[in-house]
Structure formats: C-alpha cells, structure tokens
CSV table of N, CA and C in Angstrom, one decimal:
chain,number,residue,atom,x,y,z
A,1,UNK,N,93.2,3.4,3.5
A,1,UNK,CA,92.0,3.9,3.0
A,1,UNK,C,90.9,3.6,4.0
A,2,UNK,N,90.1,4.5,4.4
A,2,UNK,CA,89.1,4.8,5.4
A,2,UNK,C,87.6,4.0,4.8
A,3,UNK,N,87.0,3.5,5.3
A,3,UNK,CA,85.6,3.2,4.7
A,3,UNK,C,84.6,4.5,4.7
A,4,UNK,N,83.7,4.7,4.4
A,4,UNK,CA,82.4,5.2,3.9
A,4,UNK,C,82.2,5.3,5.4
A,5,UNK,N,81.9,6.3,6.0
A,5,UNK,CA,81.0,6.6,7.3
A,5,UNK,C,79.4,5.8,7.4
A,6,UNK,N,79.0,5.5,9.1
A,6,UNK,CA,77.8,5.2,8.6
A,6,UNK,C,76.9,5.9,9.1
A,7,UNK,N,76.0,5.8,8.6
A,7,UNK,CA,74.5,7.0,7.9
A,7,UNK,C,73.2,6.3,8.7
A,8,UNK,N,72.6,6.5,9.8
A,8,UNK,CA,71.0,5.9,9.4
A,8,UNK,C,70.1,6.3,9.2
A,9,UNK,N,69.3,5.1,8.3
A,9,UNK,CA,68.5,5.3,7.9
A,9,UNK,C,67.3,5.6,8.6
A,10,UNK,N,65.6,6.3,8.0
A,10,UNK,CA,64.8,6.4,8.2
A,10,UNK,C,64.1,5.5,9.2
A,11,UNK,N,64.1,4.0,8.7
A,11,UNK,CA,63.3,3.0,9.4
A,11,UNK,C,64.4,2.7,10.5
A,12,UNK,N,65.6,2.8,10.6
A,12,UNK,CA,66.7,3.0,12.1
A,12,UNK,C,66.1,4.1,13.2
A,13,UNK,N,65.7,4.9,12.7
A,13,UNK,CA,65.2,6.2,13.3
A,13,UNK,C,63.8,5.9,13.7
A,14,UNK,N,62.8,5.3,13.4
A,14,UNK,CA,61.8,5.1,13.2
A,14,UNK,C,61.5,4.0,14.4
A,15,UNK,N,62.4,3.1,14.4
A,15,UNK,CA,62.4,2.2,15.1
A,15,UNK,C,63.0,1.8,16.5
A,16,UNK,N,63.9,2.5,16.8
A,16,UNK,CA,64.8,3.5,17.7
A,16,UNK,C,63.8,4.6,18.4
A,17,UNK,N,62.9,5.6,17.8
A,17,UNK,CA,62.0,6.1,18.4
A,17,UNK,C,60.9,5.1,19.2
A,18,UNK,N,60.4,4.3,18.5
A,18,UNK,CA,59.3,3.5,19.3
A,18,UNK,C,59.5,2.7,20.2
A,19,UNK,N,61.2,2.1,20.1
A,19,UNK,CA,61.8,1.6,21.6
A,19,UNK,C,62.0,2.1,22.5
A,20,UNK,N,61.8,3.7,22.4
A,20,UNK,CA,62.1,4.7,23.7
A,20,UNK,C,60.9,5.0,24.4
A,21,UNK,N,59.7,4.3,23.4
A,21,UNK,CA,58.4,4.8,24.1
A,21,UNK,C,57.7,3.7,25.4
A,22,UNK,N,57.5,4.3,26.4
A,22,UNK,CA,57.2,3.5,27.0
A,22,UNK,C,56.0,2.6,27.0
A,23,UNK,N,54.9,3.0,26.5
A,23,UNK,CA,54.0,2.0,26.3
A,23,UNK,C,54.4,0.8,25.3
A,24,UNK,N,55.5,0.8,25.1
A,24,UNK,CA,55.9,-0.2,23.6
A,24,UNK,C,56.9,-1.1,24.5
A,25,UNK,N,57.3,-1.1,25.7
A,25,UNK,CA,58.5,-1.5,26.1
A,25,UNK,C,58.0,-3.0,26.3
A,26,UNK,N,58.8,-4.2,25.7
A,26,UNK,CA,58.8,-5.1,25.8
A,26,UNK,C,57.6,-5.9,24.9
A,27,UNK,N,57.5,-4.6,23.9
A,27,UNK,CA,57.1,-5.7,22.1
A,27,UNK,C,58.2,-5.2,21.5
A,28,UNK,N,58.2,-6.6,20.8
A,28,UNK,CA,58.8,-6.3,19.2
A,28,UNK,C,58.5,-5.2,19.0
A,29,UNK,N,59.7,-4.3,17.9
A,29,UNK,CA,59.8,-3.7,17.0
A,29,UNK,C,61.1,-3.6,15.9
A,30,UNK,N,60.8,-3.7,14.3
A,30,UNK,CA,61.9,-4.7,13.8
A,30,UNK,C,61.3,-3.8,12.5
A,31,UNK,N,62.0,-4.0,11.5
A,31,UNK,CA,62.1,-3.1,10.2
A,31,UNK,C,61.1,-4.4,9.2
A,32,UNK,N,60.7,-5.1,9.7
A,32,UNK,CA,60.2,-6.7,9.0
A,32,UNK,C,59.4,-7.2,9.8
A,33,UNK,N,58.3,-8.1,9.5
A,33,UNK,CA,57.4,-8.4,10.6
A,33,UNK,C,58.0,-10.2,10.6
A,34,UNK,N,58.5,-10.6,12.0
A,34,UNK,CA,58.9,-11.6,11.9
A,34,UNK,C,57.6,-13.0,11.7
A,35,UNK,N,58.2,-14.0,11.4
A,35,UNK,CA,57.2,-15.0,11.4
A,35,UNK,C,56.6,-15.2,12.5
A,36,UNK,N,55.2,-15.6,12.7
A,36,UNK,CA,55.0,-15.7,14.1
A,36,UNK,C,55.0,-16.3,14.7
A,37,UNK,N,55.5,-17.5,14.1
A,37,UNK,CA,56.1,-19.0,14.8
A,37,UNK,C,57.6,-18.3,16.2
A,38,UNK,N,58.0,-17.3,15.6
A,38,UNK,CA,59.1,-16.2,16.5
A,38,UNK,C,59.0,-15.5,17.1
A,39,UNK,N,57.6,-15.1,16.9
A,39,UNK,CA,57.4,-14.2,18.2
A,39,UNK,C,58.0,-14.6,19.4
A,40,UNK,N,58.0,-15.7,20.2
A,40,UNK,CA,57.8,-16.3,21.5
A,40,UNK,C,56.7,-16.4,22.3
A,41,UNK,N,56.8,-17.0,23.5
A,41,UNK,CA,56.0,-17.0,24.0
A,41,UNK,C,55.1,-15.8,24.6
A,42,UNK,N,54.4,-15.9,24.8
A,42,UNK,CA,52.8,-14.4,26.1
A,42,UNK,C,53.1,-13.2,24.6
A,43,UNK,N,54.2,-13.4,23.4
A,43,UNK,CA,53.8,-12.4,22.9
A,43,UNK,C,53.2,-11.8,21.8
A,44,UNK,N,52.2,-11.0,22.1
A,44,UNK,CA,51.0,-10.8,20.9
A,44,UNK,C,50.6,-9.6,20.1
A,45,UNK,N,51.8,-8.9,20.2
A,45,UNK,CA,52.1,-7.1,19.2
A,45,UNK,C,53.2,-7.4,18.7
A,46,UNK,N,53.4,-6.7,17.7
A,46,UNK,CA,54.7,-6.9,17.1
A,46,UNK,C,54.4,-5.7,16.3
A,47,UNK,N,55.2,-4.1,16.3
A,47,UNK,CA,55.5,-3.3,15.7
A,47,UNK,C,56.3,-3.2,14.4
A,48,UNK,N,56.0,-2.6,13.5
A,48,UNK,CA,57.0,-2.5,11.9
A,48,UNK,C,57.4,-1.3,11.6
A,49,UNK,N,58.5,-0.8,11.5
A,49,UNK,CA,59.2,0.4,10.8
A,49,UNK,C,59.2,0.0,9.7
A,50,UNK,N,57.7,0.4,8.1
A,50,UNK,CA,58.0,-0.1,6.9
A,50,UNK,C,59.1,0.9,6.6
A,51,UNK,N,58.7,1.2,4.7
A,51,UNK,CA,59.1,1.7,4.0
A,51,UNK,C,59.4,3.7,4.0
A,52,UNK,N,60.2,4.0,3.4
A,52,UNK,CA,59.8,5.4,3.6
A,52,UNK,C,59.0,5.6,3.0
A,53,UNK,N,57.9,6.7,3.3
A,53,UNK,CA,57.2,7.3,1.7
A,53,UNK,C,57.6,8.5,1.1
A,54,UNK,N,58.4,8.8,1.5
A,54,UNK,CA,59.4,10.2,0.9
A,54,UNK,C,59.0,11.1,1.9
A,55,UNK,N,58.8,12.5,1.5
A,55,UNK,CA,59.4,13.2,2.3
A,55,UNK,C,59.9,14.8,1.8
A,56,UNK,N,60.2,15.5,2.9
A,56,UNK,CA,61.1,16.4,2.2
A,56,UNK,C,62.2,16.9,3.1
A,57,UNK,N,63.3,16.5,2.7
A,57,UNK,CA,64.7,16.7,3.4
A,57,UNK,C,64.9,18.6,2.9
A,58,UNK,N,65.8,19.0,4.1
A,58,UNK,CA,65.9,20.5,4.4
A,58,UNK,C,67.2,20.7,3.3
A,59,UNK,N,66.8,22.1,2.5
A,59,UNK,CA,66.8,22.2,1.5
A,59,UNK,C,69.0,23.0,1.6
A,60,UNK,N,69.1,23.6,2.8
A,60,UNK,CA,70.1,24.0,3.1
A,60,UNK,C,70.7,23.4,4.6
A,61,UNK,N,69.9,22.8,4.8
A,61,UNK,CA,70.3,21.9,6.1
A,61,UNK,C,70.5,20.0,6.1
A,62,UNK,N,71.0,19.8,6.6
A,62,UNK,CA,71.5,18.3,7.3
A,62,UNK,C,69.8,17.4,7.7
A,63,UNK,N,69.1,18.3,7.5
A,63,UNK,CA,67.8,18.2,8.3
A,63,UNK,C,67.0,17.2,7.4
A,64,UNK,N,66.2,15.8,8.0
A,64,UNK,CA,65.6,14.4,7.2
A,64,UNK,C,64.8,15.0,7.6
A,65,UNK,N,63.1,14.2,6.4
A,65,UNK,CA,61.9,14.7,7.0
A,65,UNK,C,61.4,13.9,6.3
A,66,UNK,N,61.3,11.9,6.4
A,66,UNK,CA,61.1,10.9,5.5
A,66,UNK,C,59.6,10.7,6.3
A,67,UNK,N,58.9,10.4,5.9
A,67,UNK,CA,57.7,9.9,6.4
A,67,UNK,C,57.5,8.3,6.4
A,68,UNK,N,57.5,7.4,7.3
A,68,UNK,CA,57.8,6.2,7.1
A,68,UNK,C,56.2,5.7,8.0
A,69,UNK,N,56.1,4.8,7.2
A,69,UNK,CA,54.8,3.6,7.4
A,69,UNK,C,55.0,3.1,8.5
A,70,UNK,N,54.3,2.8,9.7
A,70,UNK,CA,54.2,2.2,10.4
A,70,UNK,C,53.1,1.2,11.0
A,71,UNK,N,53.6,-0.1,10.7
A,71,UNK,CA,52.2,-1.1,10.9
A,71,UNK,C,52.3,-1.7,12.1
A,72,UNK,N,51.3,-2.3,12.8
A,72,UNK,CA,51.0,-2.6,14.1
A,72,UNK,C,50.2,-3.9,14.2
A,73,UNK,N,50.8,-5.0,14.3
A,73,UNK,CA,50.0,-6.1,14.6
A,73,UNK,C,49.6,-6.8,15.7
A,74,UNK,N,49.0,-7.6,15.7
A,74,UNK,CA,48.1,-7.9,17.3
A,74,UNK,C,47.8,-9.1,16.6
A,75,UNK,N,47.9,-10.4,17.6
A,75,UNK,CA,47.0,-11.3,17.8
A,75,UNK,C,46.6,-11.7,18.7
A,76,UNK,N,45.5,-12.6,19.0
A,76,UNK,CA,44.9,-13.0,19.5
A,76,UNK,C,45.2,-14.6,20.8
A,77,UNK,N,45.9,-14.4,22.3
A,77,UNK,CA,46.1,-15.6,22.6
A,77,UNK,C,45.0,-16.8,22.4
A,78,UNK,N,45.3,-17.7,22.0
A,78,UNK,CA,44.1,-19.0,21.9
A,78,UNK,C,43.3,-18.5,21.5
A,79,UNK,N,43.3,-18.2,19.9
A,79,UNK,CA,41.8,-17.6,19.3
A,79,UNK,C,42.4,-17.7,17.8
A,80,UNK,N,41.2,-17.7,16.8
A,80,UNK,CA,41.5,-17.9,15.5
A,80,UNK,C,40.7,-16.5,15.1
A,81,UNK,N,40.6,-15.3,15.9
A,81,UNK,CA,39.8,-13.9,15.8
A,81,UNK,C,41.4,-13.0,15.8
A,82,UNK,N,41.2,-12.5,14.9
A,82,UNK,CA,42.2,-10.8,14.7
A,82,UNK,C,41.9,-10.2,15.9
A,83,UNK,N,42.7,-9.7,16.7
A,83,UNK,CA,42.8,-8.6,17.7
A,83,UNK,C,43.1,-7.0,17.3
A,84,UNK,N,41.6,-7.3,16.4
A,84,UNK,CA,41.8,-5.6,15.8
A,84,UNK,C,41.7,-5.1,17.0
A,85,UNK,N,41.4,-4.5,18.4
A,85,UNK,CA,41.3,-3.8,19.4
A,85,UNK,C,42.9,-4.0,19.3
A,86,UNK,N,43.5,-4.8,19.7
A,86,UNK,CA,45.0,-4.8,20.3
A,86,UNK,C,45.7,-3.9,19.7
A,87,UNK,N,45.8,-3.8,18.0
A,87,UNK,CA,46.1,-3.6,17.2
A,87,UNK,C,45.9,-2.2,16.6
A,88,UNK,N,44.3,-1.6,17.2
A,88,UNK,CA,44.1,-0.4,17.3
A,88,UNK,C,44.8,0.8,18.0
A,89,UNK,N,44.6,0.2,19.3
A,89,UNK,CA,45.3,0.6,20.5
A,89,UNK,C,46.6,1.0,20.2
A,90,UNK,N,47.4,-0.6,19.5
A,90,UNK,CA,48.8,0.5,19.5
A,90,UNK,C,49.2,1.2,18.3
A,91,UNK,N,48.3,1.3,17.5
A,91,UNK,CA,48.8,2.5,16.7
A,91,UNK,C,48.1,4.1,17.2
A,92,UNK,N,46.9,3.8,17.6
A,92,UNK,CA,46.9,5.1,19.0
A,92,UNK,C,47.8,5.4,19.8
A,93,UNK,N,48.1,4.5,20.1
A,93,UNK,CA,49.7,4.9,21.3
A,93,UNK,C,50.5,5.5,20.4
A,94,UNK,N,50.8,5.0,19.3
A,94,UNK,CA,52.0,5.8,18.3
A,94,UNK,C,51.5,7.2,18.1
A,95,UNK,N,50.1,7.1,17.8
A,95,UNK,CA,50.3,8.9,17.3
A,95,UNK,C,49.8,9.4,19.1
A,96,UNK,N,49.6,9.2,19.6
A,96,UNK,CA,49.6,9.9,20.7
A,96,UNK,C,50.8,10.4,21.6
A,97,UNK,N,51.7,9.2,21.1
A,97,UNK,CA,53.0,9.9,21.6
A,97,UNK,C,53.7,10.8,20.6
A,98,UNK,N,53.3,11.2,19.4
A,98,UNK,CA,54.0,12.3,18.8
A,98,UNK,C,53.1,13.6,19.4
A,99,UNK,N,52.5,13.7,20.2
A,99,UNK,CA,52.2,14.7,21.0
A,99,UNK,C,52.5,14.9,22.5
A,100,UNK,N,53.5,14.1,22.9
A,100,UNK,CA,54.6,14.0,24.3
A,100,UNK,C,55.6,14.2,24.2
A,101,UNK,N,56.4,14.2,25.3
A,101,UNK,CA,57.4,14.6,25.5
A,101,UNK,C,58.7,13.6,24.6
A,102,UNK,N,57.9,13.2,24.2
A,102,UNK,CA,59.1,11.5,23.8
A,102,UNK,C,59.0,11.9,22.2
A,103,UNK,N,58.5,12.9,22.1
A,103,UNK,CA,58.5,13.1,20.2
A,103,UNK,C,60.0,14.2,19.6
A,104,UNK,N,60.5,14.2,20.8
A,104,UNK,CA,62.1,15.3,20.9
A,104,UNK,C,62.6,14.3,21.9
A,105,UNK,N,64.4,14.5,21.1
A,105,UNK,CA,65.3,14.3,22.3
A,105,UNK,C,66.3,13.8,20.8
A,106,UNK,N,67.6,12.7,21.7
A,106,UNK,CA,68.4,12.4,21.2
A,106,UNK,C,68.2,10.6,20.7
A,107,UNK,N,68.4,10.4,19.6
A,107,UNK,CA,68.3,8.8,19.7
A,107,UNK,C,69.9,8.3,19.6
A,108,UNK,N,70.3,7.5,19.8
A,108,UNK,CA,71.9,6.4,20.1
A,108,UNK,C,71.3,4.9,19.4
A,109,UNK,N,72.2,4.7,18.7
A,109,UNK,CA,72.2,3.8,17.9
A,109,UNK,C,73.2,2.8,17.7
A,110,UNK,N,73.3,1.4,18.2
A,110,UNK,CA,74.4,0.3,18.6
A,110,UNK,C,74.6,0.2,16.6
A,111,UNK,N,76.1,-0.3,17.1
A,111,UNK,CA,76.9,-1.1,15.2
A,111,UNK,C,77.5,0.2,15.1
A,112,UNK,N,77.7,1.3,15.6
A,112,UNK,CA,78.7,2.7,15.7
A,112,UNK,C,78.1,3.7,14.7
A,113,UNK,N,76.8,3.3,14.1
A,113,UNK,CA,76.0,4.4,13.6
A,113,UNK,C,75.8,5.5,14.7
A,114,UNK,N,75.8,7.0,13.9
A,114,UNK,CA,76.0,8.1,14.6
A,114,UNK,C,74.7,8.6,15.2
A,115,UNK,N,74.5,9.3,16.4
A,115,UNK,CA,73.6,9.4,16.7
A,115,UNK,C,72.3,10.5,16.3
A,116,UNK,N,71.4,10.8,16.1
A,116,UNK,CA,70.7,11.5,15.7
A,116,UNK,C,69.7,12.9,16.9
A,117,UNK,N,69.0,14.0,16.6
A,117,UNK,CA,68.7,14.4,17.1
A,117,UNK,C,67.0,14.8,16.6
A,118,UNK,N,66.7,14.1,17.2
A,118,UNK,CA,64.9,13.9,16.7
A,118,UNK,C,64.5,15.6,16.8
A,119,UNK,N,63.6,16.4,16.4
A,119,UNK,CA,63.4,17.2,16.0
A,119,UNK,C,61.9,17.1,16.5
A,120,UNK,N,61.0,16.3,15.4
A,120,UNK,CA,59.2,15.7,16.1
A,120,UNK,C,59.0,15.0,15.4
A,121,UNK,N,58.0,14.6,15.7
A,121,UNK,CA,57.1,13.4,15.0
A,121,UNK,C,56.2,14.0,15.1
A,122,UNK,N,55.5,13.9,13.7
A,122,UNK,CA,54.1,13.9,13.1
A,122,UNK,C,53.1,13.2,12.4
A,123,UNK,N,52.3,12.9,13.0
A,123,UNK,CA,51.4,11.7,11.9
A,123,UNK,C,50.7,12.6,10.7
A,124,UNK,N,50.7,11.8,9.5
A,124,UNK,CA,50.6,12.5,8.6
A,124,UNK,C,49.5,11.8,7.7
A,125,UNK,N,48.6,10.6,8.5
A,125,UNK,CA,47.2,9.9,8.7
A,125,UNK,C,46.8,9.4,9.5
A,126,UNK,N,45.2,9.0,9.5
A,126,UNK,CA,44.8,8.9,10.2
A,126,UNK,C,45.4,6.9,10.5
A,127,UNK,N,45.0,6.7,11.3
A,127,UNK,CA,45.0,4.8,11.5
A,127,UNK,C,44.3,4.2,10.0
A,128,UNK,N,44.6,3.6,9.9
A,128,UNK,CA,43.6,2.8,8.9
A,128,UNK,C,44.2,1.1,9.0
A,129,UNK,N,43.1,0.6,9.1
A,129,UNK,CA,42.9,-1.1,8.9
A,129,UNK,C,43.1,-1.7,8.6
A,130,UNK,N,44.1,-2.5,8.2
A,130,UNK,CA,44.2,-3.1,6.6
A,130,UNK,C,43.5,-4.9,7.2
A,131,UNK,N,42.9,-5.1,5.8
A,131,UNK,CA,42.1,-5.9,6.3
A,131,UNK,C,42.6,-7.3,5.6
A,132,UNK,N,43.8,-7.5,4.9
A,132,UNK,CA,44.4,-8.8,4.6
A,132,UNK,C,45.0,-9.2,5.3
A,133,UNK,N,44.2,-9.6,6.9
A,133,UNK,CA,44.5,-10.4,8.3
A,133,UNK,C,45.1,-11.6,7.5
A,134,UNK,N,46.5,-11.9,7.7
A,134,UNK,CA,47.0,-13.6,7.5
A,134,UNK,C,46.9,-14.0,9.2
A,135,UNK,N,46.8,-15.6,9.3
A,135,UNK,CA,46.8,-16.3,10.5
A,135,UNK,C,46.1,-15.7,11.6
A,136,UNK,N,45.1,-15.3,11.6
A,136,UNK,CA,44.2,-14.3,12.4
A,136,UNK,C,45.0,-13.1,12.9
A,137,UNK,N,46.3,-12.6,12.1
A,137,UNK,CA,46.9,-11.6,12.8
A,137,UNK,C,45.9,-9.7,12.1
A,138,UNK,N,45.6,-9.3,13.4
A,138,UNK,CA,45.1,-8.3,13.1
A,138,UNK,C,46.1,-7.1,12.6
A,139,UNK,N,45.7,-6.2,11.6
A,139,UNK,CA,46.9,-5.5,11.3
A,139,UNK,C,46.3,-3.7,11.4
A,140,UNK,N,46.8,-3.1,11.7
A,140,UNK,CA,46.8,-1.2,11.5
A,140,UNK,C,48.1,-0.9,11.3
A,141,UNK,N,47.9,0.4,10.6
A,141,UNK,CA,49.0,1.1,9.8
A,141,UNK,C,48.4,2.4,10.5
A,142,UNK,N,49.9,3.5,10.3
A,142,UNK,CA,49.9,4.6,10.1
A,142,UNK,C,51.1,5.4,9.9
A,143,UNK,N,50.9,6.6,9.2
A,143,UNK,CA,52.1,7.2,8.7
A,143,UNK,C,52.5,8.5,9.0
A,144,UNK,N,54.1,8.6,9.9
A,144,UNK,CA,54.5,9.3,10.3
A,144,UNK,C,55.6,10.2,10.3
A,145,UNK,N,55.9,11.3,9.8
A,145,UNK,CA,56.9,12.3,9.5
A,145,UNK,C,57.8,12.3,10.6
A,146,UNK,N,59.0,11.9,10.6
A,146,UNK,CA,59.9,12.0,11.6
A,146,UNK,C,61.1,13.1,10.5
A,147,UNK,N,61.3,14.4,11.7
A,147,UNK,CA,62.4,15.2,11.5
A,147,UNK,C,63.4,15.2,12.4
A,148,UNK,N,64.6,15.0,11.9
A,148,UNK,CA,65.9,14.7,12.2
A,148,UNK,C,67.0,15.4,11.7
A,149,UNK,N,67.9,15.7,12.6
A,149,UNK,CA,69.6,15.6,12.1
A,149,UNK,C,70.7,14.6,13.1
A,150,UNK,N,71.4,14.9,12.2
A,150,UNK,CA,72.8,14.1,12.5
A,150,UNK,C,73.4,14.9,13.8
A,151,UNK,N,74.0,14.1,14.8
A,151,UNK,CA,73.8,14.8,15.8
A,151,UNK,C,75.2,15.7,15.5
A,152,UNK,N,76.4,14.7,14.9
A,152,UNK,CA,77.5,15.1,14.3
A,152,UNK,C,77.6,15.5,12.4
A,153,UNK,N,78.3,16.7,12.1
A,153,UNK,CA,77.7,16.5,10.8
A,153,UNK,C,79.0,15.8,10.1
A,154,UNK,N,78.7,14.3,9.3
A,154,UNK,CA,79.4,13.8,8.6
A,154,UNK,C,79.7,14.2,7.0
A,155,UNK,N,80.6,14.9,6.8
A,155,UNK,CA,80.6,15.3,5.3
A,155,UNK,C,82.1,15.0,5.0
C-alpha cells in the first residue's frame, strides 16, 4: 500500500515565493514568527506566511487562488523603539515585487513535495500597521492572492 501523495500548501507556496525574492535574501521567512531570543545575531526582519484567507480555487482546473496573510517584522538593533520604517519597507518590497518578474515562474520544494507553477501574485490590500508591538518588535501585514498549479497533476 502506497501513502497519500504530498500536496503543498498555501503558506509552502507563500513562503517559497518570498525566498526567491531577492530583496528578502538572507531574512527569515517561516510559516510562525520565531521567538526572538532565535533570531540570531545582526538579525532584525523576520517575514511570516500566516493563515490562508480563502480564496477562490479554479472551478474546472487544478488552479489554487488562496490569499494568504503576510506579516513583516522589524526590530530595532540596541533600541527599545519599533522599527516601523524597517517593517514598512518590507512589506513594500512584497507588493512591489508582485509587479516583477519574480511574481511567475516555477517554485521546487525540499521533503519531495511536488513542485508548483506560480501563475501571479496579487496584493489584495493595502499595508496596514498593526499596532500590538510586543518587545519593541514593529509589525506590518499584508494580503496576497497567490495563483498556482501543480506542476504535475496528482489525482
């Protein structure tokens, strides 16, 4: 008996896209915001592929179209101040690159999940602030429509 094929999810895709972007190369990005005792050292963004917010999947097609949360945190080196700039900045970078070249192509996914073929990204709001800063970490959100298929179709 064969197991169950594997499938990824929205926030796999989500987060897989923003590792390919180059303005993002060498922050965190993780489906969870880790403690910040973890960050490590010199580092002070840490990207989040939340939840989905639904969506509309293609009605006769293989085709995802989940709109998933994406929050962006920033702190501040040697400072008890939120780095709302830092914080701003890179959820700017996020929707700015759903208007480049990097919002199509193919994503590859390690653990033998199959790979996907991004379609676009679209932001589907504006930035917004959220302003329950814990530990002076500054926080922005925003939410983005990622369309996909399976690059293989598993049925």
């Amino acid at each position: 008996m064969t197991g169950m094929p594997k499938r990824v999810s929205a926030q796999q895709v989500a987060v897989a896209w923003v590792k390919s972007l180059p303005d993002f190369m060498g922050i965190p990005v993780a489906t969870t915001l880790a403690p910040q005792a973890s960050w490590g050292t010199g580092v002070q963004d840490f990207v989040v592929a939340g939840f989905s917010l639904g969506g509309i999947p293609g009605a006769y097609t293989l085709t995802r179209v989940p709109v998933v949360q994406m929050d962006c945190f920033a702190k501040a080196p040697n400072s008890n101040r939120p780095a709302w700039n830092r914080a701003s900045m890179l959820t700017e970078a996020l929707r700015d690159a759903c208007y480049s070249g990097y919002a199509a192509g193919v994503l590859s996914f390690a653990g033998g999940f199959p790979s996907v073929t991004l379609h676009s990204v679209v932001p589907m709001s504006e930035p917004r602030r959220i302003l329950s800063d814990v530990a002076a970490i500054a926080h922005y959100s925003i939410d983005l429509a990622f369309t996909y298929s399976p690059v293989a179709v598993l049925v």
